[in-house]
XYZ file of N, CA, C and O in Angstrom:
432
model
N -26.162 -18.213 34.382
C -25.044 -18.560 33.531
C -24.179 -19.572 34.269
O -23.884 -19.411 35.437
N -23.755 -20.606 33.545
C -22.875 -21.621 34.128
C -21.514 -21.005 34.443
O -21.005 -20.182 33.694
N -20.938 -21.433 35.557
C -19.615 -20.985 35.958
C -18.643 -22.150 35.881
O -19.016 -23.298 36.127
N -17.399 -21.831 35.562
C -16.335 -22.838 35.481
C -15.117 -22.316 36.221
O -14.913 -21.103 36.313
N -14.269 -23.228 36.714
C -13.037 -22.783 37.379
C -12.103 -22.075 36.397
O -11.984 -22.481 35.241
N -11.458 -21.017 36.859
C -10.455 -20.315 36.070
C -9.093 -20.892 36.462
O -8.489 -20.489 37.446
N -8.669 -21.887 35.703
C -7.417 -22.568 36.017
C -7.440 -23.116 37.431
O -8.427 -23.701 37.866
N -6.366 -22.872 38.166
C -6.277 -23.321 39.558
C -6.354 -22.159 40.529
O -5.862 -22.242 41.653
N -6.996 -21.066 40.119
C -7.042 -19.867 40.944
C -8.068 -19.934 42.066
O -8.022 -19.126 42.985
N -9.027 -20.842 41.959
C -10.116 -20.880 42.924
C -11.268 -19.976 42.527
O -12.322 -19.992 43.144
N -11.079 -19.190 41.493
C -12.114 -18.291 40.981
C -12.953 -19.032 39.956
O -12.436 -19.780 39.141
N -14.252 -18.799 40.007
C -15.156 -19.376 39.015
C -15.684 -18.234 38.156
O -16.088 -17.205 38.678
N -15.645 -18.445 36.847
C -16.072 -17.412 35.904
C -17.139 -17.978 34.966
O -17.235 -19.184 34.780
N -17.929 -17.100 34.367
C -18.940 -17.556 33.413
C -18.307 -18.283 32.226
O -17.161 -18.014 31.865
N -19.071 -19.185 31.628
C -18.555 -19.927 30.468
C -18.466 -19.049 29.226
O -17.751 -19.383 28.291
N -19.171 -17.947 29.202
C -19.105 -16.999 28.082
C -18.343 -15.753 28.498
O -18.492 -15.264 29.618
N -17.553 -15.236 27.567
C -16.760 -14.032 27.820
C -16.874 -13.127 26.594
O -16.766 -13.604 25.466
N -17.094 -11.842 26.817
C -17.187 -10.887 25.717
C -15.799 -10.373 25.364
O -15.118 -9.775 26.201
N -15.370 -10.608 24.139
C -14.115 -10.066 23.639
C -14.306 -8.623 23.214
O -15.332 -8.266 22.643
N -13.319 -7.783 23.499
C -13.477 -6.344 23.278
C -12.418 -5.745 22.349
O -12.204 -4.538 22.356
N -11.788 -6.586 21.520
C -10.652 -6.110 20.736
C -10.990 -5.067 19.680
O -10.084 -4.464 19.099
N -12.251 -4.788 19.441
C -12.616 -3.775 18.443
C -12.980 -2.436 19.081
O -13.140 -1.444 18.363
N -13.091 -2.386 20.411
C -13.515 -1.151 21.077
C -12.443 -0.077 20.934
O -11.310 -0.259 21.327
N -12.815 1.044 20.344
C -11.889 2.152 20.176
C -11.357 2.287 18.761
O -10.685 3.257 18.444
N -11.644 1.319 17.906
C -11.213 1.420 16.501
C -12.411 1.134 15.602
O -12.991 2.044 15.037
N -12.817 -0.124 15.519
C -13.992 -0.454 14.716
C -15.283 -0.027 15.413
O -16.264 0.283 14.753
N -15.280 -0.017 16.737
C -16.438 0.421 17.527
C -16.044 1.654 18.320
O -15.137 1.586 19.147
N -16.727 2.769 18.085
C -16.416 3.972 18.851
C -16.887 3.800 20.299
O -17.476 2.783 20.654
N -16.617 4.794 21.139
C -16.937 4.657 22.560
C -18.431 4.463 22.815
O -18.824 3.631 23.621
N -19.278 5.197 22.133
C -20.719 5.043 22.343
C -21.174 3.636 21.974
O -21.919 2.999 22.719
N -20.731 3.146 20.836
C -21.089 1.789 20.411
C -20.549 0.761 21.395
O -21.243 -0.198 21.756
N -19.332 0.962 21.854
C -18.730 0.053 22.827
C -19.537 0.038 24.124
O -19.800 -1.028 24.689
N -19.943 1.215 24.596
C -20.782 1.289 25.808
C -22.098 0.546 25.572
O -22.570 -0.182 26.453
N -22.700 0.728 24.393
C -23.961 0.047 24.081
C -23.786 -1.474 24.119
O -24.631 -2.191 24.659
N -22.686 -1.964 23.560
C -22.417 -3.407 23.560
C -22.225 -3.902 24.986
O -22.799 -4.931 25.383
N -21.423 -3.190 25.770
C -21.203 -3.586 27.165
C -22.503 -3.550 27.958
O -22.775 -4.461 28.758
N -23.320 -2.517 27.742
C -24.608 -2.431 28.437
C -25.500 -3.620 28.113
O -26.082 -4.241 29.015
N -25.632 -3.933 26.830
C -26.497 -5.053 26.415
C -25.993 -6.370 26.991
O -26.772 -7.201 27.461
N -24.680 -6.587 26.930
C -24.107 -7.820 27.467
C -24.376 -7.921 28.962
O -24.824 -8.965 29.458
N -24.111 -6.847 29.693
C -24.296 -6.853 31.150
C -25.773 -7.050 31.512
O -26.100 -7.831 32.415
N -26.662 -6.369 30.795
C -28.102 -6.515 31.044
C -28.573 -7.940 30.789
O -29.522 -8.414 31.411
N -27.910 -8.643 29.861
C -28.268 -10.029 29.541
C -27.637 -11.025 30.517
O -27.829 -12.229 30.373
N -26.875 -10.522 31.481
C -26.288 -11.395 32.489
C -24.836 -11.754 32.249
O -24.255 -12.541 33.003
N -24.223 -11.201 31.210
C -22.819 -11.479 30.932
C -21.961 -10.484 31.710
O -22.103 -9.277 31.554
N -21.090 -11.010 32.554
C -20.260 -10.141 33.387
C -18.776 -10.520 33.330
O -18.015 -10.265 34.249
N -18.362 -11.133 32.221
C -16.982 -11.554 32.022
C -16.504 -10.938 30.716
O -17.050 -11.220 29.653
N -15.489 -10.058 30.803
C -14.996 -9.334 29.646
C -13.496 -9.557 29.476
O -12.755 -9.604 30.454
N -13.071 -9.682 28.227
C -11.668 -9.911 27.908
C -11.120 -8.723 27.130
O -11.778 -8.207 26.222
N -9.907 -8.310 27.480
C -9.268 -7.192 26.801
C -7.760 -7.423 26.759
O -7.276 -8.474 27.142
N -7.025 -6.452 26.272
C -5.552 -6.498 26.253
C -5.023 -5.083 26.135
O -5.694 -4.201 25.585
N -3.799 -4.885 26.623
C -3.227 -3.540 26.567
C -2.966 -3.064 25.144
O -2.925 -1.871 24.890
N -2.826 -3.977 24.200
C -2.555 -3.583 22.814
C -3.817 -3.340 21.989
O -3.728 -2.915 20.845
N -4.986 -3.610 22.546
C -6.238 -3.385 21.808
C -6.530 -1.904 21.723
O -6.195 -1.156 22.624
N -7.179 -1.465 20.632
C -7.957 -2.207 19.667
C -7.099 -2.812 18.563
O -6.148 -2.197 18.088
N -7.502 -3.995 18.170
C -6.818 -4.706 17.102
C -6.897 -3.891 15.815
O -7.946 -3.379 15.457
N -5.768 -3.734 15.156
C -5.726 -2.985 13.904
C -5.633 -1.489 14.080
O -5.580 -0.756 13.105
N -5.611 -1.027 15.308
C -5.590 0.411 15.553
C -4.214 1.041 15.510
O -4.087 2.253 15.419
N -3.175 0.237 15.610
C -1.821 0.767 15.594
C -1.376 1.232 16.967
O -2.162 1.308 17.918
N -0.095 1.557 17.067
C 0.510 1.923 18.351
C -0.140 3.152 18.978
O -0.241 3.248 20.200
N -0.603 4.095 18.166
C -1.206 5.311 18.716
C -2.557 5.057 19.374
O -3.026 5.859 20.170
N -3.193 3.932 19.074
C -4.486 3.599 19.673
C -4.381 2.523 20.752
O -5.360 2.238 21.434
N -3.193 1.929 20.914
C -3.006 0.870 21.904
C -3.416 1.372 23.285
O -3.045 2.452 23.704
N -4.223 0.586 23.966
C -4.710 0.954 25.288
C -6.083 1.596 25.282
O -6.724 1.723 26.326
N -6.555 1.998 24.106
C -7.869 2.657 24.033
C -8.993 1.752 24.516
O -9.931 2.210 25.166
N -8.917 0.464 24.197
C -9.979 -0.455 24.606
C -10.078 -0.515 26.127
O -11.175 -0.420 26.696
N -8.941 -0.684 26.804
C -8.961 -0.741 28.265
C -9.477 0.566 28.863
O -10.209 0.553 29.852
N -9.124 1.688 28.256
C -9.602 2.977 28.747
C -11.119 3.093 28.611
O -11.802 3.582 29.521
N -11.660 2.627 27.497
C -13.114 2.654 27.288
C -13.804 1.781 28.328
O -14.799 2.193 28.939
N -13.292 0.587 28.538
C -13.898 -0.308 29.525
C -13.827 0.311 30.917
O -14.793 0.245 31.687
N -12.716 0.946 31.234
C -12.584 1.618 32.528
C -13.606 2.722 32.705
O -14.225 2.845 33.771
N -13.809 3.525 31.677
C -14.815 4.595 31.762
C -16.215 4.017 31.890
O -17.052 4.542 32.633
N -16.483 2.903 31.181
C -17.796 2.256 31.270
C -18.029 1.737 32.691
O -19.101 1.955 33.260
N -17.031 1.052 33.256
C -17.185 0.523 34.621
C -17.438 1.645 35.621
O -18.298 1.521 36.498
N -16.716 2.739 35.472
C -16.897 3.869 36.383
C -18.282 4.487 36.218
O -18.975 4.750 37.202
N -18.696 4.700 34.976
C -20.003 5.315 34.707
C -21.151 4.452 35.212
O -22.174 4.975 35.670
N -20.993 3.149 35.123
C -22.075 2.236 35.532
C -21.939 1.758 36.974
O -22.844 1.125 37.505
N -20.800 2.010 37.594
C -20.579 1.592 38.980
C -20.569 0.080 39.155
O -21.074 -0.437 40.145
N -19.965 -0.620 38.197
C -20.029 -2.083 38.211
C -18.674 -2.776 38.382
O -18.595 -3.995 38.244
N -17.621 -2.034 38.694
C -16.303 -2.670 38.731
C -16.258 -3.890 39.638
O -15.629 -4.884 39.316
N -16.915 -3.851 40.763
C -16.873 -4.991 41.687
C -17.867 -6.089 41.321
O -17.961 -7.096 42.017
N -18.566 -5.923 40.205
C -19.575 -6.905 39.797
C -19.194 -7.662 38.524
O -19.965 -8.484 38.053
N -18.033 -7.355 37.961
C -17.636 -8.030 36.728
C -16.269 -8.693 36.874
O -15.492 -8.354 37.760
N -16.006 -9.630 35.986
C -14.695 -10.257 35.852
C -14.042 -9.613 34.635
O -14.634 -9.596 33.555
N -12.849 -9.081 34.817
C -12.142 -8.439 33.725
C -10.816 -9.155 33.517
O -9.950 -9.147 34.395
N -10.671 -9.790 32.370
C -9.429 -10.479 32.025
C -8.662 -9.602 31.041
O -9.254 -9.013 30.137
N -7.356 -9.514 31.221
C -6.538 -8.740 30.292
C -5.239 -9.478 30.006
O -4.864 -10.392 30.725
N -4.607 -9.068 28.946
C -3.316 -9.615 28.548
C -2.337 -8.454 28.461
O -2.739 -7.328 28.220
N -1.048 -8.744 28.657
C -0.106 -7.627 28.737
C 1.240 -7.899 28.077
O 2.204 -7.226 28.364
N 1.367 -8.838 27.200
C 2.650 -9.162 26.601
C 2.971 -8.341 25.350
O 4.114 -8.125 25.015
N 1.962 -7.891 24.655
C 2.166 -7.223 23.368
C 2.960 -5.936 23.440
O 3.069 -5.304 24.492
N 3.516 -5.542 22.314
C 4.319 -4.316 22.230
C 3.429 -3.082 22.342
O 2.500 -2.905 21.565
N 3.746 -2.234 23.307
C 3.026 -0.975 23.511
C 3.857 0.223 23.070
O 3.407 1.350 23.128
N 5.098 -0.023 22.673
C 5.989 1.042 22.252
C 7.215 0.450 21.576
O 7.332 -0.764 21.445
N 8.176 1.290 21.200
C 9.307 0.843 20.390
C 10.471 0.211 21.158
O 11.303 -0.457 20.557
N 10.551 0.391 22.466
C 11.721 -0.114 23.191
C 11.494 -1.532 23.714
O 10.362 -2.005 23.813
N 12.588 -2.176 24.070
C 12.534 -3.548 24.568
C 11.692 -3.648 25.849
O 11.078 -4.674 26.111
N 11.644 -2.593 26.636
C 10.870 -2.610 27.885
C 9.393 -2.278 27.682
O 8.631 -2.265 28.649
N 8.997 -2.008 26.447
C 7.590 -1.705 26.144
C 6.806 -2.950 25.762
O 5.686 -2.836 25.257
N 7.368 -4.114 25.996
C 6.674 -5.356 25.668
C 7.194 -6.476 26.554
O 8.192 -6.320 27.239
N 6.508 -7.588 26.518
C 6.952 -8.751 27.271
C 6.298 -8.861 28.630
O 5.390 -8.116 28.971
N 6.777 -9.820 29.399
C 6.167 -10.119 30.689
C 7.037 -9.701 31.866
O 6.928 -10.250 32.960
N 7.880 -8.697 31.661
C 8.686 -8.188 32.764
C 7.787 -7.447 33.753
O 6.721 -6.942 33.405
N 8.219 -7.377 34.987
C 7.477 -6.633 36.005
C 7.286 -5.188 35.562
O 6.219 -4.600 35.730
N 8.343 -4.600 34.987
C 8.281 -3.212 34.523
C 7.140 -3.015 33.526
O 6.328 -2.101 33.660
N 7.053 -3.889 32.524
C 6.024 -3.736 31.497
C 4.626 -3.984 32.060
O 3.687 -3.280 31.717
N 4.498 -4.963 32.919
C 3.180 -5.281 33.479
C 2.668 -4.129 34.330
O 1.485 -3.789 34.281
N 3.529 -3.478 35.078
C 3.102 -2.394 35.966
C 2.932 -1.059 35.257
O 2.259 -0.189 35.758
N 3.522 -0.886 34.082
C 3.426 0.421 33.427
C 2.210 0.530 32.552
O 1.382 -0.263 32.429
């Protein structure tokens, strides 16, 4: 797989990235694991997620996608073999500190 620079970080990542915004809502955990397995077996090791995923799942499901990916990485023992990109600006709760790019929100 071709690699490209990730901005100015010095890190090179694959040109293809698997989006995971449906894991935990439209795709249950077993289906999500199957998708991740097939992608990884095909040589894809770059995955994108966000703290607010799964898309369309609502506040009660926010974070489920990242949790599924975490369980998959642990079960497969591949955390040090993949690139995991995430986003963290979206609203995870009702208060002003439950969203945005503050240090508090990023670390919680």
